[in-house]
Each structure stands twice: as structure tokens, then as C-alpha cells.
Short mmCIF file of C-alpha atoms in Angstrom, two decimals:
data_model
loop_
_atom_site.label_atom_id
_atom_site.label_comp_id
_atom_site.label_asym_id
_atom_site.label_seq_id
_atom_site.Cartn_x
_atom_site.Cartn_y
_atom_site.Cartn_z
CA MET A 1 0.00 0.00 0.00
CA ILE A 2 1.07 3.53 -0.68
CA ALA A 3 1.53 5.66 2.43
CA ALA A 4 -0.40 8.94 2.40
CA GLU A 5 2.68 10.95 3.31
CA ASN A 6 4.39 9.72 0.17
CA LEU A 7 1.65 11.35 -1.91
CA ASP A 8 2.37 14.84 -0.57
CA LEU A 9 4.69 15.48 -3.53
CA SER A 10 1.69 15.38 -5.83
CA PHE A 11 0.00 18.29 -4.13
CA LYS A 12 2.87 20.77 -3.95
CA ASP A 13 2.37 24.38 -4.76
CA LEU A 14 2.33 24.49 -8.55
CA SER A 15 4.43 27.64 -8.75
CA LEU A 16 7.06 26.45 -11.21
CA ASP A 17 10.79 27.21 -11.29
CA GLY A 18 11.82 30.43 -13.08
CA GLY A 19 8.55 32.38 -12.68
CA LEU A 20 6.06 30.09 -14.50
CA ALA A 21 2.61 31.12 -15.61
CA ALA A 22 -0.16 30.41 -13.13
CA SER A 23 -2.65 28.91 -15.57
CA GLU A 24 -2.63 25.09 -15.67
CA GLU A 25 -4.03 25.11 -19.16
CA ASN A 26 -1.14 27.15 -20.49
CA ASN A 27 0.96 24.86 -22.66
CA LYS A 28 3.96 27.14 -22.16
CA ILE A 29 4.38 26.32 -18.47
CA LEU A 30 8.05 25.81 -17.72
CA LYS A 31 9.91 23.63 -15.28
CA TRP A 32 13.69 23.66 -15.08
CA ASN A 33 13.54 26.20 -17.93
CA LEU A 34 11.90 23.63 -20.20
CA PRO A 35 8.23 23.27 -21.22
CA LEU A 36 6.50 20.98 -18.73
CA LYS A 37 5.15 18.56 -21.33
CA GLU A 38 8.56 18.29 -22.99
CA LEU A 39 10.22 17.67 -19.62
CA TYR A 40 7.61 15.01 -18.81
CA LYS A 41 8.35 13.19 -22.07
CA LEU A 42 12.05 13.26 -21.22
CA ALA A 43 11.25 11.84 -17.75
CA CYS A 44 9.15 9.00 -19.19
CA SER A 45 11.83 8.19 -21.72
CA PHE A 46 14.51 8.22 -19.01
CA TYR A 47 12.37 5.97 -16.75
CA LYS A 48 11.76 3.39 -19.50
CA GLU A 49 15.40 3.30 -20.58
CA LYS A 50 17.07 3.27 -17.16
CA SER A 51 14.61 1.31 -15.00
CA GLY A 52 16.27 -1.90 -13.95
CA LYS A 53 19.60 -0.82 -15.48
CA ALA A 54 21.00 2.47 -14.19
CA ILE A 55 18.29 2.89 -11.54
CA HIS A 56 16.67 0.31 -9.24
CA LEU A 57 13.39 1.37 -7.62
CA SER A 58 11.26 -0.32 -5.01
CA TYR A 59 7.86 -1.81 -5.76
CA GLU A 60 6.05 1.07 -4.02
CA ASP A 61 8.03 3.70 -5.94
CA ASN A 62 7.20 2.03 -9.21
CA LEU A 63 3.53 1.99 -8.26
CA LYS A 64 3.62 5.72 -7.58
CA LEU A 65 5.33 6.50 -10.89
CA VAL A 66 2.89 4.32 -12.82
CA ALA A 67 -0.04 6.01 -11.05
CA PHE A 68 1.27 9.43 -12.10
CA THR A 69 1.54 8.31 -15.71
CA GLN A 70 -2.06 6.98 -15.65
CA GLN A 71 -3.32 10.24 -14.12
CA ALA A 72 -1.35 12.31 -16.68
CA ALA A 73 -2.73 10.23 -19.55
CA HIS A 74 -6.38 9.68 -18.49
CA GLY A 75 -7.07 12.03 -15.61
CA PRO A 76 -8.66 10.92 -12.28
CA LEU A 77 -9.70 7.29 -11.97
CA ASP A 78 -13.36 6.56 -12.72
CA LEU A 79 -14.18 3.12 -11.24
CA SER A 80 -17.48 2.96 -13.08
CA GLU A 81 -15.68 2.91 -16.41
CA ALA A 82 -12.68 0.84 -15.27
CA PRO A 83 -12.71 -2.79 -16.38
CA PRO A 84 -13.03 -5.40 -13.61
CA LEU A 85 -9.88 -6.99 -12.26
CA GLY A 86 -9.26 -10.65 -11.84
CA MET A 87 -9.28 -12.27 -8.44
CA PHE A 88 -5.56 -12.98 -8.54
CA ASP A 89 -4.47 -9.68 -10.24
CA VAL A 90 -2.63 -8.29 -7.20
CA ILE A 91 -0.42 -5.89 -9.15
CA GLY A 92 -3.43 -4.50 -11.01
CA LYS A 93 -5.24 -3.91 -7.77
CA ASP A 94 -2.19 -2.17 -6.25
CA ARG A 95 -1.79 0.12 -9.30
CA ARG A 96 -5.48 1.00 -9.28
CA ILE A 97 -5.31 1.84 -5.59
CA ALA A 98 -2.23 4.07 -6.14
CA TRP A 99 -3.97 5.78 -9.05
CA GLN A 100 -7.15 6.26 -7.02
CA GLN A 101 -5.21 7.84 -4.15
CA LEU A 102 -4.03 10.65 -6.47
CA GLY A 103 -7.53 12.02 -6.26
CA THR A 104 -8.58 14.80 -8.61
CA ILE A 105 -5.22 16.36 -9.45
CA THR A 106 -4.98 17.58 -13.01
CA LYS A 107 -2.94 16.03 -15.79
CA LEU A 108 -0.32 18.82 -15.54
CA GLN A 109 -0.06 18.26 -11.77
CA ALA A 110 0.41 14.54 -12.41
CA MET A 111 3.17 15.30 -14.91
CA GLU A 112 4.93 17.52 -12.40
CA GLY A 113 4.49 14.92 -9.65
CA PHE A 114 6.08 12.23 -11.85
CA ILE A 115 9.04 14.51 -12.60
CA ASP A 116 9.60 15.49 -8.96
CA LEU A 117 9.35 11.93 -7.74
CA LEU A 118 11.74 10.63 -10.38
CA ASP A 119 14.17 13.43 -9.56
CA ARG A 120 14.07 12.51 -5.86
CA LEU A 121 14.46 8.80 -6.49
CA CYS A 122 17.16 9.08 -9.19
CA PRO A 123 19.89 11.76 -8.79
CA LEU A 124 21.04 11.11 -12.40
CA PHE A 125 17.80 12.38 -13.89
CA LYS A 126 18.40 16.12 -13.49
CA PRO A 127 21.97 16.04 -14.95
CA TYR A 128 20.49 14.04 -17.82
CA VAL A 129 17.92 16.77 -18.41
CA GLU A 130 20.57 19.50 -18.10
CA ALA A 131 22.74 17.78 -20.68
CA ILE A 132 19.83 17.52 -23.10
CA LYS A 133 18.90 21.14 -22.43
CA LYS A 134 22.47 22.33 -23.10
CA ASP A 135 22.59 20.27 -26.27
CA LYS A 136 19.32 21.81 -27.36
CA GLU A 137 20.58 25.31 -26.54
CA GLU A 138 23.80 24.61 -28.40
CA LYS A 139 21.86 23.45 -31.43
CA ALA A 140 19.67 26.53 -31.24
CA ARG A 141 22.75 28.73 -30.93
CA ARG A 142 24.37 27.03 -33.88
CA ALA A 143 21.19 27.32 -35.90
CA GLU A 144 20.97 31.02 -35.06
CA GLN A 145 24.63 31.52 -35.90
CA GLU A 146 24.19 29.65 -39.18
CA GLN A 147 21.18 31.80 -39.96
CA ILE A 148 23.21 34.94 -39.24
CA GLN A 149 26.03 33.61 -41.42
CA ARG A 150 23.58 32.81 -44.21
CA THR A 151 22.10 36.28 -43.92
CA GLU A 152 25.55 37.87 -43.99
CA ALA A 153 26.58 35.65 -46.91
CA LEU A 154 23.45 36.62 -48.82
CA ALA A 155 24.10 40.29 -48.08
CA ALA A 156 27.75 39.95 -49.13
CA GLU A 157 26.75 38.11 -52.30
CA LYS A 158 24.17 40.76 -53.08
CA GLU A 159 26.75 43.48 -52.50
CA ARG A 160 29.25 41.61 -54.66
CA LEU A 161 26.73 41.24 -57.47
CA GLU A 162 25.83 44.92 -57.21
CA GLU A 163 29.53 45.87 -57.31
CA LYS A 164 30.08 43.54 -60.25
CA GLN A 165 27.10 45.05 -62.04
CA ARG A 166 28.37 48.54 -61.29
CA LEU A 167 31.82 47.67 -62.64
CA GLU A 168 30.27 46.11 -65.74
CA ASN A 169 28.14 49.20 -66.30
CA GLU A 170 31.19 51.41 -65.81
CA LYS A 171 33.19 49.23 -68.17
CA ASN A 172 30.39 49.34 -70.74
CA ARG A 173 30.21 53.13 -70.46
CA GLU A 174 33.97 53.41 -70.88
CA GLU A 175 33.90 51.02 -73.83
CA LEU A 176 31.06 52.98 -75.42
CA HIS A 177 32.92 56.24 -74.90
CA ARG A 178 36.10 54.69 -76.29
CA ARG A 179 34.28 53.46 -79.38
CA GLN A 180 32.63 56.81 -79.94
CA LEU A 181 35.99 58.52 -79.56
CA GLN A 182 37.78 56.09 -81.84
CA ASP A 183 34.99 56.25 -84.45
CA ALA A 184 35.25 60.03 -84.52
CA LEU A 185 39.03 59.84 -84.87
CA ASN A 186 38.70 57.23 -87.61
CA GLN A 187 36.27 59.39 -89.55
CA GLN A 188 38.65 62.31 -89.27
CA THR A 189 41.73 60.45 -90.51
CA TYR A 190 40.18 57.86 -92.83
CA HIS A 191 40.80 59.69 -96.10
CA GLN A 192 44.40 60.50 -95.21
CA PHE A 193 45.16 56.93 -94.19
CA LYS A 194 43.31 55.57 -97.23
CA GLU A 195 45.46 57.62 -99.59
CA TYR A 196 48.55 56.47 -97.74
CA ALA A 197 47.44 52.81 -97.89
CA GLU A 198 46.72 53.10 -101.62
CA ILE A 199 50.28 54.29 -102.15
CA GLN A 200 51.70 51.45 -100.03
CA PHE A 201 49.55 48.66 -101.50
CA PRO A 202 48.19 49.77 -104.88
CA GLY A 203 45.46 47.50 -106.22
CA ASN A 204 45.21 45.45 -102.99
CA PRO A 205 42.07 46.48 -101.04
CA GLU A 206 42.54 43.82 -98.36
CA GLN A 207 46.06 44.94 -97.45
CA GLN A 208 44.91 48.54 -97.61
CA ALA A 209 42.09 47.83 -95.12
CA VAL A 210 44.52 46.08 -92.75
CA LEU A 211 46.96 48.98 -92.91
CA ILE A 212 44.19 51.55 -92.38
CA ARG A 213 43.03 49.71 -89.24
CA GLN A 214 46.58 49.55 -87.91
CA LEU A 215 47.12 53.26 -88.53
CA GLN A 216 43.79 54.16 -86.94
CA ASN A 217 44.54 52.08 -83.81
CA GLU A 218 48.01 53.62 -83.52
CA HIS A 219 46.55 57.09 -83.96
CA TYR A 220 43.96 56.45 -81.24
CA HIS A 221 46.58 55.25 -78.72
CA GLN A 222 48.84 58.21 -79.47
CA TYR A 223 45.91 60.57 -79.07
CA MET A 224 45.02 59.10 -75.66
CA GLN A 225 48.65 59.23 -74.51
CA GLN A 226 48.94 62.83 -75.61
CA LEU A 227 45.65 63.70 -73.92
CA GLN A 228 46.69 62.10 -70.62
CA ALA A 229 50.09 63.73 -70.70
CA GLN A 230 48.57 67.12 -71.45
CA VAL A 231 45.99 66.81 -68.65
CA ALA A 232 48.69 65.80 -66.15
CA THR A 233 50.94 68.67 -67.25
CA ASN A 234 48.16 71.21 -67.02
CA LEU A 235 47.10 70.02 -63.58
CA ALA A 236 50.67 70.28 -62.32
CA ARG A 237 51.10 73.75 -63.75
CA LEU A 238 47.75 74.96 -62.47
CA LYS A 239 48.70 73.69 -59.01
CA SER A 240 52.03 75.50 -59.14
CA ILE A 241 50.25 78.68 -60.23
CA SER A 242 47.70 78.42 -57.43
CA ASP A 243 50.53 77.97 -54.90
CA ALA A 244 52.12 81.24 -56.02
CA GLU A 245 49.91 83.58 -54.01
CA ASP A 246 52.00 86.64 -54.72
CA ASP A 247 51.57 86.29 -58.49
CA ASP A 248 48.51 88.33 -59.53
CA ASN A 249 48.92 87.67 -63.26
CA PRO A 250 49.86 84.04 -63.88
CA THR A 251 50.99 83.16 -67.35
CA ALA A 252 48.87 81.05 -69.65
CA VAL A 253 49.41 77.31 -69.54
CA VAL A 254 51.06 75.98 -72.69
CA CYS A 255 51.35 72.29 -73.54
CA GLU A 256 54.68 70.78 -74.45
CA ASN A 257 53.25 69.04 -77.47
CA GLY A 258 52.66 72.32 -79.22
CA THR A 259 49.07 72.77 -78.06
CA GLY A 260 48.02 75.46 -75.64
CA THR A 261 45.09 75.16 -73.28
CA ASN A 262 43.57 77.39 -70.62
CA ASP A 263 41.49 74.81 -68.83
CA THR A 264 41.91 71.05 -68.51
CA ALA A 265 38.22 70.38 -68.04
CA GLU A 266 37.43 72.45 -71.14
CA PHE A 267 39.91 70.36 -73.13
CA ALA A 268 38.44 67.08 -71.88
CA CYS A 269 34.85 68.14 -72.44
CA ALA A 270 35.68 69.20 -75.98
CA ASN A 271 36.13 65.53 -76.85
CA THR A 272 32.37 65.04 -76.90
CA LYS A 273 31.78 67.68 -79.56
CA GLU A 274 31.74 66.30 -83.05
CA ASN A 275 33.13 69.28 -84.90
CA SER A 276 35.86 70.28 -82.47
CA GLN A 277 36.26 66.94 -80.74
CA PHE A 278 39.76 66.07 -81.79
CA GLU A 279 41.21 69.41 -82.82
CA PHE A 280 44.26 70.54 -80.86
CA LYS A 281 43.73 74.17 -81.84
CA GLU A 282 44.73 76.64 -79.16
CA GLN A 283 46.15 80.03 -80.01
CA CYS A 284 49.41 81.37 -78.63
CA ASP A 285 49.42 85.11 -77.97
CA SER A 286 52.23 87.18 -79.44
CA ASP A 287 53.06 90.85 -79.83
CA ASN A 288 53.75 90.70 -83.56
CA ASP A 289 51.44 90.43 -86.57
CA SER A 290 51.64 86.63 -86.92
CA GLY A 291 48.21 85.82 -85.54
CA ASP A 292 47.28 83.94 -88.71
CA TYR A 293 50.00 81.38 -87.97
CA ALA A 294 48.93 80.53 -84.42
CA VAL A 295 46.65 77.55 -85.12
CA ILE A 296 48.55 74.26 -85.50
CA SER A 297 47.33 70.65 -85.20
CA PRO A 298 49.36 67.73 -83.85
CA ALA A 299 51.00 65.17 -86.08
CA ASN A 300 50.19 61.47 -86.27
CA MET A 301 53.09 59.07 -85.65
CA TRP A 302 53.29 55.29 -86.01
CA THR A 303 55.82 52.55 -86.74
CA LYS A 304 56.12 49.73 -89.31
CA PRO A 305 58.02 46.47 -88.72
CA ASP A 306 59.12 45.80 -92.34
CA ILE A 307 62.29 47.88 -92.12
CA LYS A 308 64.32 45.68 -94.48
CA LEU A 309 61.73 45.92 -97.26
CA PHE A 310 61.51 49.67 -96.76
CA LYS A 311 65.25 50.12 -97.15
CA GLN A 312 65.23 47.99 -100.28
CA GLU A 313 62.48 50.12 -101.83
CA VAL A 314 64.33 53.36 -101.03
CA MET A 315 67.64 52.06 -102.43
CA ALA A 316 65.82 50.80 -105.54
CA GLY A 317 64.72 54.33 -106.29
CA LYS A 318 61.12 53.98 -105.10
CA GLY A 319 61.65 56.57 -102.38
CA ASP A 320 63.29 59.92 -101.95
CA GLY A 321 66.71 58.67 -101.12
CA VAL A 322 69.54 57.75 -98.81
CA ILE A 323 71.54 60.32 -96.85
CA ARG A 324 74.68 59.93 -94.78
CA VAL A 325 74.37 62.01 -91.62
CA ASN A 326 77.83 62.52 -90.17
CA HIS A 327 78.51 62.73 -86.45
CA GLY A 328 77.65 66.15 -85.10
CA ASP A 329 75.54 67.04 -88.16
CA THR A 330 71.87 67.83 -88.56
CA VAL A 331 70.04 67.20 -91.84
CA THR A 332 66.98 69.30 -92.62
CA VAL A 333 64.65 68.09 -95.37
CA LYS A 334 62.56 71.04 -96.54
CA VAL A 335 59.21 70.01 -98.01
CA PRO A 336 57.03 72.89 -99.30
CA THR A 337 53.26 72.58 -99.16
CA HIS A 338 51.66 71.74 -102.49
CA GLU A 339 48.67 73.52 -103.95
CA GLY A 340 46.94 70.24 -104.71
CA GLY A 341 47.81 68.61 -101.39
CA SER A 342 46.21 68.58 -97.97
CA CYS A 343 48.43 66.28 -95.89
CA LEU A 344 52.14 65.44 -95.70
CA PHE A 345 53.42 61.88 -95.04
CA TRP A 346 56.93 60.81 -94.15
CA GLU A 347 58.77 57.54 -93.44
CA PHE A 348 62.35 56.98 -92.35
CA ALA A 349 64.76 54.41 -90.95
CA THR A 350 68.48 54.08 -90.23
CA ASP A 351 71.17 51.41 -90.11
CA SER A 352 72.41 50.10 -86.74
CA TYR A 353 71.83 53.23 -84.61
CA ASP A 354 69.08 55.66 -83.66
CA ILE A 355 68.78 59.30 -84.72
CA GLY A 356 66.97 62.39 -83.47
CA PHE A 357 63.87 63.46 -85.37
CA GLY A 358 61.52 66.43 -85.25
CA VAL A 359 59.14 68.35 -87.49
CA TYR A 360 58.82 72.14 -87.79
CA PHE A 361 56.70 74.34 -90.01
CA GLU A 362 57.88 77.60 -91.52
CA TRP A 363 54.94 79.85 -92.29
CA GLY A 364 54.73 81.81 -95.51
CA LYS A 365 54.34 81.05 -99.19
CA PRO A 366 57.25 78.79 -100.23
CA PRO A 367 59.46 80.16 -103.00
CA THR A 368 59.63 76.72 -104.66
CA THR A 369 57.76 73.43 -104.70
CA GLU A 370 60.92 71.32 -104.81
CA VAL A 371 62.05 69.21 -101.85
CA SER A 372 65.56 70.18 -100.73
CA VAL A 373 68.07 68.79 -98.26
CA HIS A 374 70.29 70.98 -96.07
CA ILE A 375 73.13 69.73 -93.87
CA SER A 376 74.55 71.72 -91.00
CA GLU A 377 77.09 70.98 -88.31
CA SER A 378 74.50 71.61 -85.58
CA ASP A 379 70.82 72.30 -85.22
CA GLU A 380 71.45 75.99 -84.54
CA ASP A 381 71.78 77.37 -88.08
CA ASP A 382 69.83 80.18 -89.65
CA ASP A 383 67.10 77.91 -91.01
CA THR A 384 66.05 76.36 -87.68
CA ILE A 385 64.54 77.48 -84.44
CA GLU A 386 67.13 79.20 -82.31
CA GLU A 387 67.24 80.41 -78.78
CA ASP A 388 68.85 83.69 -79.81
CA GLU A 389 66.85 86.71 -80.95
CA GLU A 390 67.52 86.53 -84.67
CA VAL A 391 64.67 84.11 -85.53
CA ILE A 392 61.01 84.81 -84.77
CA CYS A 393 58.83 82.12 -83.21
CA ALA A 394 55.62 84.06 -82.96
CA GLU A 395 53.26 81.13 -83.21
CA ASP A 396 55.64 78.56 -81.68
CA LEU A 397 53.87 77.35 -78.60
CA GLU A 398 57.11 76.58 -76.78
CA CYS A 399 58.88 79.86 -77.55
CA GLY A 400 56.23 82.07 -75.98
CA PRO A 401 55.28 85.60 -77.07
CA ALA A 402 57.81 87.85 -78.71
CA GLN A 403 59.23 90.55 -76.47
CA SER A 404 58.27 94.13 -77.31
CA ASN A 405 61.48 95.62 -75.95
CA GLN A 406 63.80 94.16 -78.58
CA THR A 407 66.48 96.32 -80.11
CA SER A 408 66.04 97.97 -83.47
CA SER A 409 68.62 95.68 -85.04
CA VAL A 410 66.67 92.65 -83.93
CA GLY A 411 63.49 94.28 -85.25
CA SER A 412 64.99 94.53 -88.69
CA ALA A 413 65.91 90.85 -88.54
CA LEU A 414 62.36 89.95 -87.55
CA GLY A 415 61.03 91.60 -90.61
CA THR A 416 63.01 89.24 -92.88
CA ARG A 417 62.18 85.95 -91.11
CA ASN A 418 59.09 83.76 -91.41
CA PRO A 419 57.59 82.44 -88.17
CA ILE A 420 58.33 78.80 -87.39
CA SER A 421 56.14 76.43 -85.34
CA ILE A 422 57.23 73.23 -83.63
CA ILE A 423 54.98 70.36 -84.69
CA ILE A 424 57.08 67.52 -83.22
CA PRO A 425 60.00 68.31 -80.89
CA ILE A 426 63.27 66.58 -81.68
CA TYR A 427 63.63 63.30 -79.82
CA ARG A 428 65.84 60.31 -80.46
CA ARG A 429 63.95 57.56 -82.33
CA GLU A 430 64.77 53.84 -82.42
CA CYS A 431 64.44 53.92 -86.20
CA HIS A 432 67.15 51.28 -86.68
CA GLN A 433 64.71 48.69 -85.32
CA GLU A 434 61.51 49.65 -87.20
CA VAL A 435 60.29 52.18 -89.71
CA TYR A 436 58.98 55.42 -88.23
CA ALA A 437 56.14 57.04 -90.16
CA GLY A 438 53.86 60.00 -89.67
CA SER A 439 51.50 62.48 -91.22
CA HIS A 440 50.37 66.04 -90.66
CA THR A 441 47.49 68.02 -92.13
CA TYR A 442 48.53 71.25 -93.81
CA PRO A 443 47.95 74.16 -91.41
CA GLY A 444 48.34 76.58 -94.29
CA GLU A 445 50.96 77.66 -96.80
CA GLY A 446 54.53 77.11 -95.75
CA THR A 447 57.45 74.70 -95.67
CA TYR A 448 57.85 71.59 -93.53
CA LEU A 449 61.27 71.18 -91.94
CA LEU A 450 61.98 67.51 -91.25
CA LYS A 451 65.04 67.51 -89.04
CA PHE A 452 67.29 64.48 -88.57
CA ASP A 453 69.63 65.27 -85.70
CA ASN A 454 72.93 63.45 -85.17
CA SER A 455 74.56 66.29 -83.25
CA TYR A 456 74.67 64.24 -80.03
CA SER A 457 76.88 61.58 -81.64
CA LEU A 458 80.64 62.25 -81.31
CA TRP A 459 81.87 59.33 -83.43
CA ARG A 460 79.16 57.52 -85.35
CA PRO A 461 77.72 58.63 -88.70
CA LYS A 462 74.19 57.42 -89.53
CA THR A 463 72.78 56.18 -92.83
CA LEU A 464 69.28 57.62 -93.26
CA TYR A 465 66.59 56.17 -95.54
CA TYR A 466 63.56 58.43 -95.98
CA LYS A 467 60.45 59.01 -98.10
CA VAL A 468 58.14 62.07 -98.17
CA PHE A 469 54.94 62.58 -100.17
CA TYR A 470 51.65 64.42 -99.95
CA THR A 471 48.03 63.40 -100.41
CA ARG A 472 45.10 65.37 -101.70
#
């Protein structure tokens, strides 16, 4: 028989651990920080698994636990509905008595009574529950952490895709701008390059098309390099001017490539205008009457790999000729503008060593249409640009404006000289490795001065192969 005092655990105050809700019908009632029903299932599972193995309970204790399970499953015992017991069913009678002694406690109270009794009888039960609870919390923590990681990964992937899309859009805009720029340049130079290609490959349209594309690509890259260099130069000079606070009248910015500009942004924005998009036309102020000579466009330069074939053509008489440029000498090839021409082309190469090359333009109607060659011991003769005051450089963008306080003797010299502009400054070219070629649109009437400078060489003479011609 079950002693009455042993049943006191079933009628404890139902205030649950951790501030539980007072309502018995609330399915969220907690015990040991777990839902009561969930904890009861754990207790039943523990009792079935460990009974007779890890735990050994007395007959009376087993009766009490079974009674609690019957009460939790079916509620209070109703003898009128209970099936009759056999005469020799002692265990059945004992269980029914234990169940009946639980009285009218609710199912939730029976669940709690089973848990408390099992906890008192088996000290291993609560650590078992704590281990399961920690495992559950750990799984919940991991699940939450994984959810956070998934959310962060999705956000990072979204940001990456947005950045990739932005870069693609930027790349597409740059490519579109590059194509528009190159198309405009190609339209501007197509006729010049076509005439040049027809001279190089007469009667061969396929080779002409290949050469035209090569020249157009080379022209585009040179244009972009010149534009970047000019922007960088102008920014540096504008910064130096802004740093000079005591200078109230800063001088105009002049580009080294023979093109003046007063504002870098204005120059860059001009690229989007169809008519003036690729014109390097900036005017250099001067104190003389040479304003008509101030507009000059840049030259196009490119290279050709077939240097051996080029030399053979020149030596066979298909070009202008071969010149020996001694050490310390400068050769100037004077090419007057032609009435029926609109653009000058040139090609040159050397044997074994490089040579300096530059292009100048002497304004004024040429006295003859014949190409002539002049050799001097240095680049500082009367027919070239000098640093002294005997030659006028009114429209030369690197010389700057003419000074108004010159002497009368210099003034008389100015009256007899034509202004000269620098189209390409003299730089040493690796023309012994490939053919250097170029073109320039006529800026007006005058004479081109193609200068081949060997003045820096103390010992070596150079053999020069060159061709010059004009196109309509």
C-alpha cells in the first residue's frame, strides 16, 4: 500500500521554477527552464530506458510513478468505467489503488508529480535533463549563428553582385565612350590613311584595309597618350600657379606638345563635340602680326616592322633617297606645301643606330615646290629654331610671345624671317629597329622642316633612308 505521506509530492504548490505562468491550461508552463510537457516526455523516456539498469526502484516507488503516468494520460480514476480486475491480479489492484489515491489532481499536476518523484528517487535524472537542455541550446545557438552567417553571406553576395554590375556598367560606359571617340578619330583620318594605304599597297584592297586599321589604332593610342600627358601637365602647372599667391597675373598654360590650353576640363569636355572633338587648336598670344599662324594641329606618328623591305624600296629608287648624316651634323629636309595637297606623309629608318627626329613648319608662301636637303654641323643654323633673338617664333607654342622691348637691329631681322612652329620636338627615335612614319594636315601655306639630328653623336655617322609625299 502507498503511504499517504508519500503522496504529498503530488500536491505541492504548482508555482514552477523560473517564474512560470499560473494557468494550468497554459501549454507554455516551464519547469527547469523547459516546457512541462517536454520535460515530462524526457522523464518517461529516461524511466523506461534506465529502469532496472542504471536505476533500481522499489515496488512502491514504481507503483507511484505508474499512477502518475495513468493520471497524466487519463485524468482521475473513474471506477465505473474501469474494467473489472481478476481475483488474482494483485499488481493491477495495487496500481489502481495508487492511481485512485491521487484524487482529482490535473494532468499537468500529475506530470509535475512524476518529474519530482523521479528526480528525488534518481539523482542522475536532473543532470540528464541539463545535458539535453544544453545540447538543445547549443543546437539553437548554432542554428541562429548559421542563420546569421547565411544572412551575412546573402548580403555579401548581393553586394558583390551589385559591385560587379556597377563595374560592368562602368566598363560598358567606358567602352562605349572609347568606341565613340575612336569612331570620330577614324572618320577624321580615314581619307588620309586611305590615300597612304593606296600608295603602299596599290590595287590590294585587303592589305589597304589592314593597314588603315593599324594606322587608326596607332593614332587612337597616341591621341590618348597625348591627352593624358597634357591633362597631367596642365594640372601640375595649375597647381604651381595656385601655390604662387604673390603672383597676380599668372601666365597662360602651354602644352609641351605644341598645343596650348587654358582649362583642362574644357579640353576634356571638348572631346564630346563632333566638330571640335579632336582638334588641338589653341592660339598662342604674341606681340607681332603673326596671328594667322597661331593655329597648329598635332602630327600622327606610327611605326612599321618591315624595315628591311623599306630600305630595299628606297635604295631601288622607289623613295626619296639615302643620306649619310655625319657625327655632329643635322640634316633638314625642306618640303614645301603643295597647292593640290592637304596632308604630308613621311617615313624613315636608319642602319644600326638611332637618330633624333623632329618636325617644324615655316609659315609663308614657299618660293619653290621642290624638296631640298640641307646639312649643318649643328641644329642651330639660320634655317632652324634658335634660342637667340635673330629668328622669330611668334606662333611657336614653346617659344612664348615675342618681347616688345627688342632692339632695333633685332626688329629689322624679324622683318626678314618667317615664323616657325614646332609640330614635333626633336627626340631620339629607335628607327634602326623599325620604320617610323607619320603624317600632318597642312595648317596653311609654308614649308615643312623635317630635321634628322645626329649632333649628339661624337663618333658615329648614320645612314638615313627616308620618303616624303603628300596626299590630296
